[in-house]
Coordinates of C-alpha atoms and ligand atoms in Angstrom, one line a residue:
X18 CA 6.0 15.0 13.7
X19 CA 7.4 18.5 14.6
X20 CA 5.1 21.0 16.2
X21 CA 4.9 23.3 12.8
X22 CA 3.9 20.3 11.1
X23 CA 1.2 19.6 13.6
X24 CA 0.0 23.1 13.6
X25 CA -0.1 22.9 9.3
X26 CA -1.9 19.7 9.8
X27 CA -4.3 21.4 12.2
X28 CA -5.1 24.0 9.6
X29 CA -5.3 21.5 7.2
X30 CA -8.2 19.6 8.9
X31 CA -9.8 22.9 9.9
X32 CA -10.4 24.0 6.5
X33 CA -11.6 20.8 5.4
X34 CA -13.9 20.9 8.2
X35 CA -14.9 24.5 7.8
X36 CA -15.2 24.1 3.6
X37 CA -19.0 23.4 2.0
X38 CA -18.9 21.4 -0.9
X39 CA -20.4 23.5 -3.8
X40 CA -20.5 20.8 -6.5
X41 CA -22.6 18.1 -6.6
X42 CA -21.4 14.6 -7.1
X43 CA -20.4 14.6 -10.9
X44 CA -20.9 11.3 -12.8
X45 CA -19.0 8.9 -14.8
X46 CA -16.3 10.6 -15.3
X47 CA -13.5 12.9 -14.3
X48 CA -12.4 14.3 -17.4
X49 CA -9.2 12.5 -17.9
X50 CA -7.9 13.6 -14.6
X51 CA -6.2 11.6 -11.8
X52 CA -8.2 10.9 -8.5
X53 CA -7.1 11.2 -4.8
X54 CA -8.6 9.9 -2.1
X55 CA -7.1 10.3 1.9
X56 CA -5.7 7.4 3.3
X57 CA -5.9 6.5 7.2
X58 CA -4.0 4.2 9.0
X59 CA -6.4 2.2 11.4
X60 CA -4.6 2.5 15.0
X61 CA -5.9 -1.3 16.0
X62 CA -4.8 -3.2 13.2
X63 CA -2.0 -1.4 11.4
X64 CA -4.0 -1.1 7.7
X65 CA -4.6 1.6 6.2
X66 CA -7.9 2.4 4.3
X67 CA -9.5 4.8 1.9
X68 CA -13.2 6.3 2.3
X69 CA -14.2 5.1 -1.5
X70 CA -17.5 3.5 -1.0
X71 CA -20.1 5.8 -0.3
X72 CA -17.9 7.4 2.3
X73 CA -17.2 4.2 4.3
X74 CA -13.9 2.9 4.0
X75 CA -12.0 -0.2 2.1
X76 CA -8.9 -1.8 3.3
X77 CA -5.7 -1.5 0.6
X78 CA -4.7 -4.6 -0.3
X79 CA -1.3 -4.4 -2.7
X80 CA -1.7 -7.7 -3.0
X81 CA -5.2 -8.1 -3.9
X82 CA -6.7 -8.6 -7.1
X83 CA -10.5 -7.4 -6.4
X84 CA -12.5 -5.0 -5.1
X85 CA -15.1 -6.4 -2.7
X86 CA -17.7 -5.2 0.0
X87 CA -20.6 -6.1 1.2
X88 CA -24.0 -5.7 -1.2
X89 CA -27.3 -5.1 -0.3
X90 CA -30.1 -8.3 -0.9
X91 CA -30.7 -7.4 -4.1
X92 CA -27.8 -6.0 -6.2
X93 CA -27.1 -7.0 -10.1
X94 CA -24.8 -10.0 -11.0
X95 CA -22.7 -10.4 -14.1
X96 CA -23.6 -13.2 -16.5
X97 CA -20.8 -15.9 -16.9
X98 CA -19.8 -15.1 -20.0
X99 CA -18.8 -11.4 -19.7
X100 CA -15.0 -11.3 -20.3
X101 CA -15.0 -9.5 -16.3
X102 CA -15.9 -13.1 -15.2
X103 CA -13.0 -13.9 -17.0
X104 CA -10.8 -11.9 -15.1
X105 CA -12.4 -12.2 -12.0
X106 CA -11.2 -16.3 -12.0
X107 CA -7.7 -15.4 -13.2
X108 CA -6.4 -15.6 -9.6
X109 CA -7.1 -18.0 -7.2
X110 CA -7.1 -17.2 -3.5
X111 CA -4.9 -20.5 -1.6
X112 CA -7.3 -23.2 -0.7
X113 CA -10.2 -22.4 -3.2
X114 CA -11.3 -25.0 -5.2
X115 CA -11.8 -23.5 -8.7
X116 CA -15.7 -24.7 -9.7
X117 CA -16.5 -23.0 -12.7
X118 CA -17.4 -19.7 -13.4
X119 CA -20.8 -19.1 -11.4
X120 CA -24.0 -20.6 -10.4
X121 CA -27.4 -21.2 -12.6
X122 CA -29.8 -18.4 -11.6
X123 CA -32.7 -19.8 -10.1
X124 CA -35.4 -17.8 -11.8
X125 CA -34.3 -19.1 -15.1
X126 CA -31.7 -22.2 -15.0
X127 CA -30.3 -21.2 -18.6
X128 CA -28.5 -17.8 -17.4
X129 CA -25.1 -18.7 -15.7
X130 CA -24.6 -16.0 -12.9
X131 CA -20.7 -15.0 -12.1
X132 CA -19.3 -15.4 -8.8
X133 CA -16.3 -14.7 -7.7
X134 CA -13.8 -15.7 -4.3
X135 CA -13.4 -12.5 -2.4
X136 CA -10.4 -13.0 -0.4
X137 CA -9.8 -11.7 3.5
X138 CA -5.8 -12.0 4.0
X139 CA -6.3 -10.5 7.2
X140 CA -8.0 -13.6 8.4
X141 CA -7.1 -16.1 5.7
X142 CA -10.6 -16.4 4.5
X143 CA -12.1 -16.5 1.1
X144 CA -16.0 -17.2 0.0
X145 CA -18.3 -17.1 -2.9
X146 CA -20.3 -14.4 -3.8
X147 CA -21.7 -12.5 -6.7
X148 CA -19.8 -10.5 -9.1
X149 CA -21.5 -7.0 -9.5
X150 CA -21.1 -3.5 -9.9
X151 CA -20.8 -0.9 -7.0
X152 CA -20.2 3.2 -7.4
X153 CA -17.5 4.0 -5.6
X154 CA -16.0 7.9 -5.6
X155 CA -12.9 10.0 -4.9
X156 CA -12.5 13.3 -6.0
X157 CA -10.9 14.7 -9.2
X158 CA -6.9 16.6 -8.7
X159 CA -4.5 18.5 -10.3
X160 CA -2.2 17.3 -8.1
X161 CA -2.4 20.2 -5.2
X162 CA -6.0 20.1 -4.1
X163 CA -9.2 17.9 -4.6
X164 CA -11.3 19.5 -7.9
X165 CA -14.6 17.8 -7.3
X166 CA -16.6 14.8 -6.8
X167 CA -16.5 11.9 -9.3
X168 CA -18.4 8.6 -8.5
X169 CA -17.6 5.7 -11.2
X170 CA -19.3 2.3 -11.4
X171 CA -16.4 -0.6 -10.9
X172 CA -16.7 -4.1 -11.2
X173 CA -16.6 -5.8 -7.5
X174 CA -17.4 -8.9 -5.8
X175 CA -20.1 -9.5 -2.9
X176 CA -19.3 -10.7 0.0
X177 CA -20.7 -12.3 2.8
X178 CA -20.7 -10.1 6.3
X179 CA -18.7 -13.0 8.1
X180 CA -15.4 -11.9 5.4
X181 CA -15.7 -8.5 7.3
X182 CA -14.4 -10.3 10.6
X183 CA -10.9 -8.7 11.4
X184 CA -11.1 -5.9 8.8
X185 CA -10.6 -2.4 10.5
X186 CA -13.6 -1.4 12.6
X187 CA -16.2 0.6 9.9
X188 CA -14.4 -1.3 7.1
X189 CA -17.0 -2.3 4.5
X190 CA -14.4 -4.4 1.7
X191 CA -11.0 -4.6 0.5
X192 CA -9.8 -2.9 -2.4
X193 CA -7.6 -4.9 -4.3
X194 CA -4.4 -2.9 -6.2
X195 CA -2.5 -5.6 -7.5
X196 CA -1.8 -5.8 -11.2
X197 CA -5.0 -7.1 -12.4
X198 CA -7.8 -6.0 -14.4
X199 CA -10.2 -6.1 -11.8
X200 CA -7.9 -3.6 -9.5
X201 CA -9.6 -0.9 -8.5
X202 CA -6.8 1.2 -10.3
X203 CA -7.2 -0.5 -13.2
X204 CA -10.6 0.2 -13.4
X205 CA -10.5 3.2 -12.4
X206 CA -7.6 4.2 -15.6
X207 CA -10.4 2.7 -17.6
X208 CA -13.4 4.9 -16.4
X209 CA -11.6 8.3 -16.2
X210 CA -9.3 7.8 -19.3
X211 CA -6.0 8.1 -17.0
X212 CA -3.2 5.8 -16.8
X213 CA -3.0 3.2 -14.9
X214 CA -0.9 3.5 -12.5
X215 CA -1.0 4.8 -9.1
X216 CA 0.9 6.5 -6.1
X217 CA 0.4 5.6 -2.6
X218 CA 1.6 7.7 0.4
X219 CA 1.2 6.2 3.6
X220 CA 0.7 8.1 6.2
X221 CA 2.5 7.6 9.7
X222 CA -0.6 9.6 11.7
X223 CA -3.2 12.1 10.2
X224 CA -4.4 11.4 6.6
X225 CA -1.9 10.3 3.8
X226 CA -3.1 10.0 0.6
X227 CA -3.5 7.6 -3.2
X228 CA -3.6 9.3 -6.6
X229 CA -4.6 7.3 -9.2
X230 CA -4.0 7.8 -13.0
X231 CA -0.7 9.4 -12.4
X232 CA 1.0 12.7 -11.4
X233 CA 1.7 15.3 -10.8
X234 CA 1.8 15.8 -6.7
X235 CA 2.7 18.8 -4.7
X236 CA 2.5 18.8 -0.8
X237 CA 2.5 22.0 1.4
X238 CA 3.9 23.9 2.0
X239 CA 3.4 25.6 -2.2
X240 CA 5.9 26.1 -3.8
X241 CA 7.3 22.7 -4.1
X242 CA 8.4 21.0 -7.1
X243 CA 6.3 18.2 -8.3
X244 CA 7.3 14.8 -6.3
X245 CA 6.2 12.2 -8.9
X246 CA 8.7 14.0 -11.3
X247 CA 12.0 14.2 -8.7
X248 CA 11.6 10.6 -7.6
X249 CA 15.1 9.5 -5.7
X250 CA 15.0 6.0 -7.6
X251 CA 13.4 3.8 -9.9
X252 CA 13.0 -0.2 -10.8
X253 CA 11.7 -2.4 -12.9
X254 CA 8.5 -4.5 -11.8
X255 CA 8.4 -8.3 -12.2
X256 CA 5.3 -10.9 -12.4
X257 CA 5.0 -13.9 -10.3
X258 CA 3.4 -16.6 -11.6
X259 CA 1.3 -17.3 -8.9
X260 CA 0.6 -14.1 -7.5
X261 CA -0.8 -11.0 -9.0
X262 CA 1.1 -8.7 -6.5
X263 CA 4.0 -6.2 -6.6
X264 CA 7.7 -7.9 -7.0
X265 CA 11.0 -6.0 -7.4
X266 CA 14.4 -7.2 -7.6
X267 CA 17.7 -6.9 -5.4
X268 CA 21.4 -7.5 -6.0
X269 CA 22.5 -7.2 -2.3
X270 CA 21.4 -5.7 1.1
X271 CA 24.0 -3.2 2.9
X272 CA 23.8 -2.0 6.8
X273 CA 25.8 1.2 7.2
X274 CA 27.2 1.4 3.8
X275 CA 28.5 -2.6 3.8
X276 CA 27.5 -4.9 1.9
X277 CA 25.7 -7.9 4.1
X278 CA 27.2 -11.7 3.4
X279 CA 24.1 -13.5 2.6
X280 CA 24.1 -17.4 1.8
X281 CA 23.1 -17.5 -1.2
X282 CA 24.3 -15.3 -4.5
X283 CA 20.9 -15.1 -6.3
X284 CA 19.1 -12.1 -6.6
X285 CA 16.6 -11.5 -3.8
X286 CA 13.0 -11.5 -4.6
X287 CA 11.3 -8.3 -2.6
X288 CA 7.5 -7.9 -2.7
X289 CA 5.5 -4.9 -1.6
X290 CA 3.0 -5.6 1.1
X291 CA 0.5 -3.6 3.0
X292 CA -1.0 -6.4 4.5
X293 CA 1.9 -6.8 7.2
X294 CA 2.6 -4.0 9.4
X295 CA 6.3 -4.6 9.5
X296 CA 8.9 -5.5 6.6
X297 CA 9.8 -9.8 6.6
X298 CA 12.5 -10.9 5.8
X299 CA 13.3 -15.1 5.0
X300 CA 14.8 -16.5 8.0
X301 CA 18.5 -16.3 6.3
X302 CA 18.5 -12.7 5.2
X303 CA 16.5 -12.1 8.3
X304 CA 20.0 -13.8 10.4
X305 CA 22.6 -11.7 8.4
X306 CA 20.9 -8.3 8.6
X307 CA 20.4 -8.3 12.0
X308 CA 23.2 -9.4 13.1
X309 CA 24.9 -6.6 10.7
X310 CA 22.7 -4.2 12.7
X311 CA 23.5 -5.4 16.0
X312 CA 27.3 -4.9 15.3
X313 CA 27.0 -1.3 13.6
X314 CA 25.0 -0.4 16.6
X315 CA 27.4 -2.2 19.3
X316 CA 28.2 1.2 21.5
X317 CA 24.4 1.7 21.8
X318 CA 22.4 1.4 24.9
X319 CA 20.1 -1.6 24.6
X320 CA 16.8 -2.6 26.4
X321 CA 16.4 -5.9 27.5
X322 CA 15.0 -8.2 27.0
X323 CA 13.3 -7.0 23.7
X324 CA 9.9 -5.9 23.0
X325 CA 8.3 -8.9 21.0
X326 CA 8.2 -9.3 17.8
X327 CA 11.1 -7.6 17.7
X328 CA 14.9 -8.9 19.1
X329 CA 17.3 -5.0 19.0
X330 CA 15.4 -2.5 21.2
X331 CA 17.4 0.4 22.1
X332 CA 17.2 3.4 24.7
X333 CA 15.7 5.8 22.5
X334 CA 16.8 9.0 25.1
X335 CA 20.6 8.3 23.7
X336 CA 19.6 7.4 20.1
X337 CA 20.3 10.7 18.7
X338 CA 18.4 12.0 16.2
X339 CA 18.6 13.5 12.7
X340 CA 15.7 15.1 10.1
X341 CA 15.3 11.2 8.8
X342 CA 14.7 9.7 12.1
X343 CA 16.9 8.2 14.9
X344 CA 20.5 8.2 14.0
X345 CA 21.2 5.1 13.3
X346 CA 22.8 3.1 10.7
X347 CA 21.4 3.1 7.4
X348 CA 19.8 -0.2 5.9
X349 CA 20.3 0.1 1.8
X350 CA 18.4 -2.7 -0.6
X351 CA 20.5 -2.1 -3.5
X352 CA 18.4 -2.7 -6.4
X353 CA 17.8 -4.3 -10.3
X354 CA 19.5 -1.0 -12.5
X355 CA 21.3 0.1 -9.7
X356 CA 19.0 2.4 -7.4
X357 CA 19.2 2.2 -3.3
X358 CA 15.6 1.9 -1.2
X359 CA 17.5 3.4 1.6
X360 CA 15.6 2.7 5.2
X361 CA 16.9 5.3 7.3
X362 CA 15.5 5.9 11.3
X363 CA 12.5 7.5 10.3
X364 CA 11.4 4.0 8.6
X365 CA 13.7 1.5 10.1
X366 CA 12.9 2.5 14.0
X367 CA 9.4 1.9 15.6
X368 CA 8.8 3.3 18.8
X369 CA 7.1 0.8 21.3
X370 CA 7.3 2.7 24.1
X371 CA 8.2 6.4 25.8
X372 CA 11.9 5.2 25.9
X373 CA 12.4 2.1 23.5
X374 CA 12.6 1.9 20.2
X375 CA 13.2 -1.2 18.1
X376 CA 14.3 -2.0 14.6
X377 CA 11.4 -3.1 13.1
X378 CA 11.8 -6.4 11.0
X379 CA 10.4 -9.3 11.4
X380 CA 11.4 -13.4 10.5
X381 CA 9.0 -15.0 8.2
X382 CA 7.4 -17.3 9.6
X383 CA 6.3 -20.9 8.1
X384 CA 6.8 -19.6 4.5
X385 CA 5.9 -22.4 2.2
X386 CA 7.7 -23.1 -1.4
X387 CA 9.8 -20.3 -2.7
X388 CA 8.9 -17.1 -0.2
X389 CA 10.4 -13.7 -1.5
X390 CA 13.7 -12.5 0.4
X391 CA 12.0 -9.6 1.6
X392 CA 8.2 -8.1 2.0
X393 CA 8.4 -4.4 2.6
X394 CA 5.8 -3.8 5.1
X395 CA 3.6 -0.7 5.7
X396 CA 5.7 0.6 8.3
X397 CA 8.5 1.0 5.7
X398 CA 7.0 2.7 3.3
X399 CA 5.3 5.5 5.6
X400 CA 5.9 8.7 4.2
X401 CA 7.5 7.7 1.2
X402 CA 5.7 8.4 -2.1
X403 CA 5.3 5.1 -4.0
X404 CA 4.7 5.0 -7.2
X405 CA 3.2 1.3 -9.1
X406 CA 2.9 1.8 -12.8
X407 CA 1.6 -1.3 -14.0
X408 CA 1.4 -0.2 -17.5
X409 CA 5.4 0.6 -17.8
X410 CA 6.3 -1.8 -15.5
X411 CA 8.0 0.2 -13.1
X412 CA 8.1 1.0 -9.5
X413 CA 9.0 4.2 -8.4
X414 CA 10.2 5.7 -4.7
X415 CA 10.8 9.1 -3.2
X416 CA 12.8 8.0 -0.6
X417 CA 11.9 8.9 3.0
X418 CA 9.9 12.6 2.4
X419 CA 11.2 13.9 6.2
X420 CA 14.3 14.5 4.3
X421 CA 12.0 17.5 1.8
X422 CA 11.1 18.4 5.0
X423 CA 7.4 17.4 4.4
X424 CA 5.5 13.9 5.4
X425 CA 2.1 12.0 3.5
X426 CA -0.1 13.8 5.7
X427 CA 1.0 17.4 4.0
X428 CA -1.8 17.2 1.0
X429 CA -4.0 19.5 1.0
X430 CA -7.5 18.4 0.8
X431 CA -8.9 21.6 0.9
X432 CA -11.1 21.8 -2.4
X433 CA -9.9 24.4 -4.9
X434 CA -11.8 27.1 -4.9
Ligands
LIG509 C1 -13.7 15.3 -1.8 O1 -12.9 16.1 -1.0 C2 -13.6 16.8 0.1 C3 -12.6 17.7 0.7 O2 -11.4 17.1 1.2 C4 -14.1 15.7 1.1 O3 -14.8 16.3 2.1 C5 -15.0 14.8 0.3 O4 -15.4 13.7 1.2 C6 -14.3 14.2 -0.9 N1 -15.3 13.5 -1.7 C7 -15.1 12.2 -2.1 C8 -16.2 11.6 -2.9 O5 -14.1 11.5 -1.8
LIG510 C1 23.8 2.0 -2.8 O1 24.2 1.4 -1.6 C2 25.4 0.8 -1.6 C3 25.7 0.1 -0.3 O2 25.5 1.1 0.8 C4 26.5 1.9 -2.0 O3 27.8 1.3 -2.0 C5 26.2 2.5 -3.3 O4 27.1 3.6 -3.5 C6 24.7 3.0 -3.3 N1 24.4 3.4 -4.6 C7 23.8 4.6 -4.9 C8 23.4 4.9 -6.3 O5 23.6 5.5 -4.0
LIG511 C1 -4.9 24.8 0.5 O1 -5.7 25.0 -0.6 C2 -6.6 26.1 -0.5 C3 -7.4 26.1 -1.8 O2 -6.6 26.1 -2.9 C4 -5.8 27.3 -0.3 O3 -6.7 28.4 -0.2 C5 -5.0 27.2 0.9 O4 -4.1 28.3 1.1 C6 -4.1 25.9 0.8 N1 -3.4 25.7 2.1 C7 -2.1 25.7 2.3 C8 -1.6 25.5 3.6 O5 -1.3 25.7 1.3

């Protein structure tokens, strides 16, 4: 981050320090408009949360198809037969038997009550637990500041307090934002009349941000154009059968402008993921692109041996850099229709230490049946705006925002006046 952007980010926290909330919390609904809530990027374990539940934060899960926290002792459950039990059992997390739909209530054995299998990817684990209803609140936008409070009722599963275990420290759930019905974006299209689709910027430090219903989105400094509506590429979205997550298609991979000889001639299945900190790639593509790297990068001065989990770690004194990052070569993920997600420096380069800085992909490790080519991980979409529109089945990408000369962290969460 440059030193003005540090200062604008300073200001930016000031005001939202100094600023007194003079509405109270409207209810139920936000009058058709989108919603924006900050997103931070928790320093310990690389996942980035947003403070929806009553202030305390939730862990977004791309790949998740609930919402889930912990409930108080005595919170409503859903009957069986409500068409959200339905949805609720549409996915099942790996390893959970599927029992029916709930559990007979023991006040009166005739009512079914719904449960549901919150899932902790973090840790692999999954329970049972009531399906209920939780407010949870963001504030209302017009796509340049917060408007107001709105607090909405959504449709979440318990959980028990040992599912918490390796969540971020204050984490209370997960929000799920796969392309389900019970997604909090979905239900939140539902509840404020917006569509339902949402953008995600992640932030690299400071507080990035999550608009959901839709555009349109202006970062400082004003004066901008609109950055949902000047989006450097586009692609179509494709289901999984098995997974109700985020899947994009790719014809071939280049590393500085040429194309990388992969083994096999299929198209590469790429999945969005910010459950991994770092994007995977399948142990062949994984092979080619890095040794592609290593040869664009042959002059360059190289630390060894390489900072784990990583295998090309470079001096980052003589890296050279540009207003996209490091110089270095340019990894393009030529995609279904014909549009690049270009990874240049600013995404492709982590910086491990003072001096060293490593290209930050990762092999997948024992990947079972038929694992995507590639999961995009968080650190590759940092300050990029994403966009997931579930409802047109598209994904959309700004491309690396360093190159507007702005970053996620330049909303302004000042409230309007
Ligand atoms: C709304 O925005 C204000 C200003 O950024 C913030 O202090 C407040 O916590 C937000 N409210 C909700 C419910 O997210
Ligand atoms: C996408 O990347 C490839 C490989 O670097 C390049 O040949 C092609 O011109 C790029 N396409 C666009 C639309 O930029
Ligand atoms: C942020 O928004 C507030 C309220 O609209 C405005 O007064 C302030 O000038 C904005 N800050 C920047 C840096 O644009």
């Amino acid at each position: 981050m440059s030193r003005a952007e540090s200062h604008l980010l300073l200001a930016v926290s000031l005001c939202v320090f100094l600023a007194l909330s003079p509405c109270a919390l409207a209810s139920g609904n936000g009058n058709g408009k989108p919603l924006v809530t900050a997103i931070t990027k928790d320093a310990a374990t690389s996942l980035y949360t947003v403070p929806i539940k009553d202030g305390h934060p939730l862990v977004l899960d791309l790949s998740g198809a609930l919402v889930w926290t912990a409930c108080d002792a005595s919170h409503p459950t859903l009957e069986c037969h409500h068409h959200f039990c339905m949805h609720a059992h549409s996915y099942h997390p790996p390893d959970c038997p599927h029992n029916g739909y709930g559990r007979a209530d023991v006040e009166d054995p005739f009512r079914c009550k719904c449960t549901a299998h919150p899932y902790n990817p973090f840790s692999g684990e999954s329970a049972t637990a009531d399906l209920t209803r939780t407010r949870l609140s963001a504030n209302a936008t017009d796509g340049k500041n917060p408007l107001y409070p709105v607090s909405f009722t959504a449709v979440t599963s318990c959980a028990p307090d040992s599912l918490l275990a390796k969540l971020p420290a204050g984490a209370v759930g997960v929000a799920g934002l796969a392309r389900t019905r019970l997604a909090l974006q979905a239900q939140v299209a539902r509840s404020q009349k917006v569509a339902n689709k949402f953008a995600l910027c992640l932030p690299s430090g400071g507080d990035g941000m999550a608009i959901f219903g839709g555009g349109p989105l202006f970062l400082i400094p004003p004066g901008r154009p609109d950055v949902t509506a000047n989006l450097d590429g586009e692609t179509p979205l494709h289901r999984n059968k098995d997974l109700p997550g985020y899947f994009i298609s790719a014809t071939k991979i280049a590393v500085n402008q040429e194309q990388v000889h992969l083994y096999s001639q299929e198209p590469l299945v790429v999945e969005l993921s910010s459950r991994i900190p770092y994007t995977m790639l399948r142990p062949d593509v994984y092979r080619a692109v890095i040794d592609a790297f290593d040869m664009a990068t042959a002059g360059r001065k190289r630390v060894t041996p390489p900072v784990a989990p990583f295998e090309l770690c470079y001096d980052s004194r003589e890296l050279g850099s540009t207003r996209l990052g490091y110089a270095v070569p340019q990894i393009d993920l030529v995609l279904e229709r014909g549009k690049n997600w270009t990874v240049f420096g600013g995404n492709s380069m982590a910086q491990v230490s003072d001096n060293t800085a490593c290209l930050a992909l990762v092999k997948m490790k024992g990947e079972k049946g038929n694992p995507p080519a590639v999961v995009i991980g968080g650190f590759q979409m940092e300050n990029n705006l994403v966009v997931f529109d579930d409802e047109k089945a598209r994904l959309g990408f700004s491309g690396l925002l360093w190159g507007r000369q702005t970053t996620c962290s330049n909303f302004n969460f000042t409230l309007a006046a």
